[in-house]
Amino acid sequence: MPLSPRRRPRRAPRTALLAALATATATLLTLPPPAQAAASGHGSSAAAGAEEVPGMDVSRHQGTVDWQGAWNDGARWAYVKATEGATFQSPTFPEQFQGAHDAGMIRGAYHFARPDTSGATEQATHFVDHGGNWTGDGSTLPPALDLEHNPYGPDACYGRGQADMVSWIREFSDTVKARTGRAPVLYTTSDWWTRCTGGDTGFGGTNPLWVARYAASPGALPAGWSAHTFWQYANSVTFPGDQDLFHGSYDELKAFAKG
């Protein structure tokens, strides 16, 4: 399963991947504006006619983002990388986070998890203190935790066993919720979740899911979730950064942000 290369310099997308995505993205990015799309409930896949709100996510690798251009192209929300591990702060976060807001987007911050370098409480505290806070102003998404294959070494699970990884994620989540009032959104793939948590089912009732799958549908979701909130479906098509969809109406997106 292809993964988002957000933590590394961008490479040109593989031709085969873009070919496979062509049909799906042509449909996804020509959805009617949020106010005109037909309402639908949340589900585990992008059903025909279901309303979905286009969005994007960026990190320092995108540098200065043309937020107004992305808005004009249909993006209505964004996640921006704020921190990684217990010390790294994205130098572009303040500008990107403010730029998304200035363009009219609902935006939030995400943290790239490094379970191999420090404890969960330490990383959660670092995140909340440097961009990962939340306020119910209606324009701020809840904080998000990025859980994916380790880009720094051969062990996808950062040297942690499955039970240990589940404990790390739970501690991070509990710390963020205690500090902000919102449980973090969890970004992951079904493959990583199965491999690194053993398919733990304990987060589906507490943490919204941001599933990553570069295909025509979100596919089978990680264990514990019956529905996804966000879906990252490509790493480069129309908007700067990764391409995403909120599974619901624009009004539902605003309600989700407000909490």
mmCIF file of C-alpha atoms in Angstrom:
data_model
loop_
_atom_site.group_PDB
_atom_site.id
_atom_site.type_symbol
_atom_site.label_atom_id
_atom_site.label_comp_id
_atom_site.label_asym_id
_atom_site.label_seq_id
_atom_site.Cartn_x
_atom_site.Cartn_y
_atom_site.Cartn_z
ATOM 1 C CA MET A 1 0.000 0.000 0.000
ATOM 2 C CA PRO A 2 1.488 3.387 -0.961
ATOM 3 C CA LEU A 3 2.126 5.738 1.914
ATOM 4 C CA SER A 4 2.284 9.479 2.174
ATOM 5 C CA PRO A 5 5.887 10.756 1.887
ATOM 6 C CA ARG A 6 5.162 13.875 3.925
ATOM 7 C CA ARG A 7 8.194 13.565 6.138
ATOM 8 C CA ARG A 8 10.610 13.264 3.207
ATOM 9 C CA PRO A 9 11.376 15.458 0.193
ATOM 10 C CA ARG A 10 8.726 15.084 -2.471
ATOM 11 C CA ARG A 11 9.383 12.678 -5.294
ATOM 12 C CA ALA A 12 7.548 12.731 -8.592
ATOM 13 C CA PRO A 13 4.528 10.429 -8.231
ATOM 14 C CA ARG A 14 4.955 7.066 -9.941
ATOM 15 C CA THR A 15 3.339 6.841 -13.351
ATOM 16 C CA ALA A 16 1.521 3.633 -12.490
ATOM 17 C CA LEU A 17 0.035 5.174 -9.358
ATOM 18 C CA LEU A 18 -1.208 8.236 -11.193
ATOM 19 C CA ALA A 19 -2.726 6.063 -13.888
ATOM 20 C CA ALA A 20 -4.577 4.021 -11.298
ATOM 21 C CA LEU A 21 -5.843 7.185 -9.621
ATOM 22 C CA ALA A 22 -6.907 9.029 -12.734
ATOM 23 C CA THR A 23 -10.491 7.827 -12.839
ATOM 24 C CA ALA A 24 -11.035 8.112 -9.090
ATOM 25 C CA THR A 25 -9.603 11.583 -8.697
ATOM 26 C CA ALA A 26 -11.447 12.914 -11.713
ATOM 27 C CA THR A 27 -14.674 12.005 -9.950
ATOM 28 C CA LEU A 28 -13.615 13.071 -6.471
ATOM 29 C CA LEU A 29 -12.411 16.514 -7.459
ATOM 30 C CA THR A 30 -15.440 17.379 -9.527
ATOM 31 C CA LEU A 31 -17.877 16.952 -6.664
ATOM 32 C CA PRO A 32 -20.397 19.806 -6.342
ATOM 33 C CA PRO A 33 -19.642 22.603 -3.870
ATOM 34 C CA PRO A 34 -20.415 21.685 -0.266
ATOM 35 C CA ALA A 35 -23.604 23.734 -0.140
ATOM 36 C CA GLN A 36 -25.010 22.002 -3.224
ATOM 37 C CA ALA A 37 -24.010 18.382 -2.651
ATOM 38 C CA ALA A 38 -26.624 15.914 -1.469
ATOM 39 C CA ALA A 39 -26.431 15.103 2.234
ATOM 40 C CA SER A 40 -25.455 11.616 3.327
ATOM 41 C CA GLY A 41 -24.481 9.744 6.434
ATOM 42 C CA HIS A 42 -20.970 8.601 7.253
ATOM 43 C CA GLY A 43 -19.850 5.203 6.013
ATOM 44 C CA SER A 44 -16.791 3.037 5.516
ATOM 45 C CA SER A 45 -16.467 3.737 1.801
ATOM 46 C CA ALA A 46 -17.105 6.515 -0.676
ATOM 47 C CA ALA A 47 -20.517 5.493 -1.914
ATOM 48 C CA ALA A 48 -21.811 6.898 -5.173
ATOM 49 C CA GLY A 49 -23.540 10.207 -4.504
ATOM 50 C CA ALA A 50 -22.188 10.536 -0.972
ATOM 51 C CA GLU A 51 -21.240 14.051 -0.011
ATOM 52 C CA GLU A 52 -17.550 14.599 0.666
ATOM 53 C CA VAL A 53 -15.657 17.829 1.245
ATOM 54 C CA PRO A 54 -12.253 18.167 -0.468
ATOM 55 C CA GLY A 55 -9.236 19.085 1.647
ATOM 56 C CA MET A 56 -5.465 18.759 1.845
ATOM 57 C CA ASP A 57 -2.548 18.314 4.225
ATOM 58 C CA VAL A 58 0.875 19.911 4.071
ATOM 59 C CA SER A 59 4.214 20.062 5.845
ATOM 60 C CA ARG A 60 7.410 22.053 5.494
ATOM 61 C CA HIS A 61 8.126 20.258 2.197
ATOM 62 C CA GLN A 62 5.421 22.379 0.545
ATOM 63 C CA GLY A 63 7.020 25.616 1.758
ATOM 64 C CA THR A 64 4.916 28.640 0.893
ATOM 65 C CA VAL A 65 1.462 27.394 -0.082
ATOM 66 C CA ASP A 66 -0.911 29.142 -2.460
ATOM 67 C CA TRP A 67 -3.868 28.851 -0.105
ATOM 68 C CA GLN A 68 -6.163 31.099 -2.110
ATOM 69 C CA GLY A 69 -5.451 29.044 -5.204
ATOM 70 C CA ALA A 70 -6.269 25.842 -3.318
ATOM 71 C CA TRP A 71 -9.502 27.418 -2.064
ATOM 72 C CA ASN A 72 -10.408 28.450 -5.609
ATOM 73 C CA ASP A 73 -9.792 24.858 -6.714
ATOM 74 C CA GLY A 74 -12.228 23.545 -4.105
ATOM 75 C CA ALA A 75 -10.262 22.807 -0.928
ATOM 76 C CA ARG A 76 -12.259 23.716 2.175
ATOM 77 C CA TRP A 77 -10.086 22.330 4.966
ATOM 78 C CA ALA A 78 -6.466 21.471 5.697
ATOM 79 C CA TYR A 79 -4.205 19.761 8.200
ATOM 80 C CA VAL A 80 -0.752 21.277 8.727
ATOM 81 C CA LYS A 81 2.231 19.506 10.264
ATOM 82 C CA ALA A 82 3.218 21.204 13.515
ATOM 83 C CA THR A 83 5.620 18.862 15.295
ATOM 84 C CA GLU A 84 7.476 15.556 15.238
ATOM 85 C CA GLY A 85 8.863 13.598 18.138
ATOM 86 C CA ALA A 86 9.563 15.604 21.273
ATOM 87 C CA THR A 87 11.685 18.423 19.856
ATOM 88 C CA PHE A 88 10.999 19.150 16.173
ATOM 89 C CA GLN A 89 8.796 22.093 15.242
ATOM 90 C CA SER A 90 7.942 22.682 11.608
ATOM 91 C CA PRO A 91 9.395 26.070 10.651
ATOM 92 C CA THR A 92 6.572 26.628 8.160
ATOM 93 C CA PHE A 93 3.712 25.749 10.526
ATOM 94 C CA PRO A 94 2.807 29.280 11.708
ATOM 95 C CA GLU A 95 2.655 30.691 8.186
ATOM 96 C CA GLN A 96 0.833 27.690 6.726
ATOM 97 C CA PHE A 97 -1.674 27.453 9.573
ATOM 98 C CA GLN A 98 -2.497 31.153 9.348
ATOM 99 C CA GLY A 99 -2.559 31.075 5.562
ATOM 100 C CA ALA A 100 -5.170 28.338 5.514
ATOM 101 C CA HIS A 101 -7.316 30.329 7.930
ATOM 102 C CA ASP A 102 -6.922 33.543 5.946
ATOM 103 C CA ALA A 103 -8.137 31.760 2.797
ATOM 104 C CA GLY A 104 -11.284 30.680 4.631
ATOM 105 C CA MET A 105 -10.384 27.071 5.318
ATOM 106 C CA ILE A 106 -11.103 25.112 8.464
ATOM 107 C CA ARG A 107 -7.662 23.926 9.549
ATOM 108 C CA GLY A 108 -5.954 21.791 12.140
ATOM 109 C CA ALA A 109 -2.502 20.672 13.237
ATOM 110 C CA TYR A 110 -0.967 17.219 13.156
ATOM 111 C CA HIS A 111 1.938 15.552 14.942
ATOM 112 C CA PHE A 112 4.172 12.921 13.356
ATOM 113 C CA ALA A 113 4.587 10.167 15.944
ATOM 114 C CA ARG A 114 8.072 8.931 16.847
ATOM 115 C CA PRO A 115 7.441 6.152 19.373
ATOM 116 C CA ASP A 116 11.095 5.158 19.023
ATOM 117 C CA THR A 117 12.537 8.390 20.407
ATOM 118 C CA SER A 118 10.529 9.369 23.485
ATOM 119 C CA GLY A 119 7.427 8.783 25.556
ATOM 120 C CA ALA A 120 3.898 9.557 24.488
ATOM 121 C CA THR A 121 3.192 12.127 27.190
ATOM 122 C CA GLU A 122 6.337 14.047 26.289
ATOM 123 C CA GLN A 123 5.421 14.137 22.593
ATOM 124 C CA ALA A 124 1.782 15.019 23.229
ATOM 125 C CA THR A 125 2.827 17.887 25.478
ATOM 126 C CA HIS A 126 5.301 19.137 22.879
ATOM 127 C CA PHE A 127 2.574 18.989 20.229
ATOM 128 C CA VAL A 128 -0.067 20.855 22.214
ATOM 129 C CA ASP A 129 2.447 23.490 23.292
ATOM 130 C CA HIS A 130 3.558 24.155 19.699
ATOM 131 C CA GLY A 131 0.447 24.273 17.566
ATOM 132 C CA GLY A 132 -1.607 21.240 18.506
ATOM 133 C CA ASN A 133 -4.098 23.000 20.731
ATOM 134 C CA TRP A 134 -7.789 23.190 19.878
ATOM 135 C CA THR A 135 -10.483 25.787 20.399
ATOM 136 C CA GLY A 136 -14.180 25.517 19.615
ATOM 137 C CA ASP A 137 -14.197 28.506 17.299
ATOM 138 C CA GLY A 138 -15.619 26.496 14.420
ATOM 139 C CA SER A 139 -12.544 26.996 12.256
ATOM 140 C CA THR A 140 -10.091 24.702 14.085
ATOM 141 C CA LEU A 141 -10.038 20.944 13.537
ATOM 142 C CA PRO A 142 -9.153 18.675 16.453
ATOM 143 C CA PRO A 143 -5.465 17.761 16.742
ATOM 144 C CA ALA A 144 -4.314 14.751 14.721
ATOM 145 C CA LEU A 145 -1.699 12.046 15.347
ATOM 146 C CA ASP A 146 0.125 10.677 12.299
ATOM 147 C CA LEU A 147 0.866 6.955 12.698
ATOM 148 C CA GLU A 148 2.608 5.325 9.772
ATOM 149 C CA HIS A 149 5.530 3.159 8.697
ATOM 150 C CA ASN A 150 8.815 4.337 10.159
ATOM 151 C CA PRO A 151 10.612 6.361 7.455
ATOM 152 C CA TYR A 152 13.864 6.380 9.431
ATOM 153 C CA GLY A 153 14.581 2.676 9.776
ATOM 154 C CA PRO A 154 13.693 -0.845 8.671
ATOM 155 C CA ASP A 155 11.222 -1.517 11.495
ATOM 156 C CA ALA A 156 7.792 -0.206 10.491
ATOM 157 C CA CYS A 157 6.673 -0.230 14.125
ATOM 158 C CA TYR A 158 9.523 1.839 15.603
ATOM 159 C CA GLY A 159 10.899 -1.047 17.637
ATOM 160 C CA ARG A 160 7.760 -1.425 19.753
ATOM 161 C CA GLY A 161 5.663 -4.523 20.230
ATOM 162 C CA GLN A 162 1.958 -4.427 19.507
ATOM 163 C CA ALA A 163 0.740 -4.111 23.097
ATOM 164 C CA ASP A 164 3.402 -1.498 23.798
ATOM 165 C CA MET A 165 2.348 0.493 20.725
ATOM 166 C CA VAL A 166 -1.296 0.430 21.793
ATOM 167 C CA SER A 167 -0.291 1.753 25.217
ATOM 168 C CA TRP A 168 1.807 4.513 23.607
ATOM 169 C CA ILE A 169 -1.067 5.648 21.389
ATOM 170 C CA ARG A 170 -3.547 5.570 24.269
ATOM 171 C CA GLU A 171 -1.229 7.627 26.478
ATOM 172 C CA PHE A 172 -0.740 10.187 23.709
ATOM 173 C CA SER A 173 -4.481 10.368 23.091
ATOM 174 C CA ASP A 174 -5.350 10.710 26.767
ATOM 175 C CA THR A 175 -2.769 13.465 27.238
ATOM 176 C CA VAL A 176 -4.025 15.457 24.256
ATOM 177 C CA LYS A 177 -7.632 15.108 25.348
ATOM 178 C CA ALA A 178 -6.798 16.205 28.898
ATOM 179 C CA ARG A 179 -5.017 19.282 27.527
ATOM 180 C CA THR A 180 -7.413 20.261 24.722
ATOM 181 C CA GLY A 181 -10.761 18.667 25.446
ATOM 182 C CA ARG A 182 -10.662 16.693 22.170
ATOM 183 C CA ALA A 183 -9.371 13.202 21.486
ATOM 184 C CA PRO A 184 -6.968 13.340 18.556
ATOM 185 C CA VAL A 185 -7.839 12.152 15.087
ATOM 186 C CA LEU A 186 -5.703 9.098 14.244
ATOM 187 C CA TYR A 187 -4.125 8.998 10.783
ATOM 188 C CA THR A 188 -3.054 5.516 9.708
ATOM 189 C CA THR A 189 -3.412 2.700 7.193
ATOM 190 C CA SER A 190 -5.101 -0.634 7.699
ATOM 191 C CA ASP A 191 -1.786 -2.372 7.064
ATOM 192 C CA TRP A 192 0.150 -0.380 9.668
ATOM 193 C CA TRP A 193 -2.628 -0.719 12.229
ATOM 194 C CA THR A 194 -2.767 -4.489 11.830
ATOM 195 C CA ARG A 195 0.983 -4.888 11.866
ATOM 196 C CA CYS A 196 1.832 -2.525 14.697
ATOM 197 C CA THR A 197 -1.179 -2.742 17.023
ATOM 198 C CA GLY A 198 -2.311 -6.264 16.228
ATOM 199 C CA GLY A 199 -5.614 -4.904 14.973
ATOM 200 C CA ASP A 200 -6.549 -3.306 18.277
ATOM 201 C CA THR A 201 -10.229 -2.355 18.417
ATOM 202 C CA GLY A 202 -10.128 0.036 21.356
ATOM 203 C CA PHE A 203 -9.921 3.383 19.553
ATOM 204 C CA GLY A 204 -12.908 3.287 17.220
ATOM 205 C CA GLY A 205 -15.251 4.623 19.870
ATOM 206 C CA THR A 206 -12.988 7.448 21.041
ATOM 207 C CA ASN A 207 -10.852 8.705 18.165
ATOM 208 C CA PRO A 208 -11.971 9.827 14.681
ATOM 209 C CA LEU A 209 -10.212 7.958 11.866
ATOM 210 C CA TRP A 210 -8.180 9.542 9.078
ATOM 211 C CA VAL A 211 -7.484 6.586 6.824
ATOM 212 C CA ALA A 212 -4.786 6.625 4.146
ATOM 213 C CA ARG A 213 -5.298 4.544 1.025
ATOM 214 C CA TYR A 214 -4.238 5.586 -2.460
ATOM 215 C CA ALA A 215 -7.025 3.955 -4.423
ATOM 216 C CA ALA A 216 -10.561 4.522 -5.682
ATOM 217 C CA SER A 217 -12.102 3.916 -2.245
ATOM 218 C CA PRO A 218 -10.972 3.833 1.410
ATOM 219 C CA GLY A 219 -11.313 0.049 1.360
ATOM 220 C CA ALA A 220 -11.435 -2.047 4.518
ATOM 221 C CA LEU A 221 -10.887 0.191 7.540
ATOM 222 C CA PRO A 222 -8.509 -0.510 10.424
ATOM 223 C CA ALA A 223 -9.949 -2.724 13.149
ATOM 224 C CA GLY A 224 -12.257 -0.935 15.569
ATOM 225 C CA TRP A 225 -13.722 1.630 13.161
ATOM 226 C CA SER A 226 -16.964 1.238 11.263
ATOM 227 C CA ALA A 227 -16.611 4.594 9.514
ATOM 228 C CA HIS A 228 -13.881 7.046 8.555
ATOM 229 C CA THR A 229 -13.926 10.807 9.075
ATOM 230 C CA PHE A 230 -11.119 11.720 6.672
ATOM 231 C CA TRP A 231 -9.606 9.838 3.747
ATOM 232 C CA GLN A 232 -6.210 10.608 2.202
ATOM 233 C CA TYR A 233 -6.464 9.217 -1.325
ATOM 234 C CA ALA A 234 -3.442 10.636 -3.187
ATOM 235 C CA ASN A 235 -0.221 12.532 -2.638
ATOM 236 C CA SER A 236 -0.407 14.880 -5.622
ATOM 237 C CA VAL A 237 -3.289 15.761 -7.924
ATOM 238 C CA THR A 238 -4.899 19.212 -7.622
ATOM 239 C CA PHE A 239 -3.993 20.821 -4.300
ATOM 240 C CA PRO A 240 -0.544 21.366 -2.789
ATOM 241 C CA GLY A 241 0.441 18.461 -0.557
ATOM 242 C CA ASP A 242 -1.641 15.352 -0.018
ATOM 243 C CA GLN A 243 -5.217 15.058 -1.267
ATOM 244 C CA ASP A 244 -7.995 14.326 1.219
ATOM 245 C CA LEU A 245 -11.741 14.142 1.664
ATOM 246 C CA PHE A 246 -13.936 14.729 4.691
ATOM 247 C CA HIS A 247 -16.700 12.119 4.654
ATOM 248 C CA GLY A 248 -19.794 14.220 5.203
ATOM 249 C CA SER A 249 -21.342 17.551 4.344
ATOM 250 C CA TYR A 250 -19.762 20.960 4.759
ATOM 251 C CA ASP A 251 -22.138 21.660 7.640
ATOM 252 C CA GLU A 252 -21.031 18.418 9.272
ATOM 253 C CA LEU A 253 -17.406 19.454 8.819
ATOM 254 C CA LYS A 254 -18.095 22.748 10.583
ATOM 255 C CA ALA A 255 -19.923 20.939 13.374
ATOM 256 C CA PHE A 256 -17.042 18.483 13.735
ATOM 257 C CA ALA A 257 -14.589 21.356 14.040
ATOM 258 C CA LYS A 258 -16.705 23.116 16.630
ATOM 259 C CA GLY A 259 -16.982 19.987 18.729
#
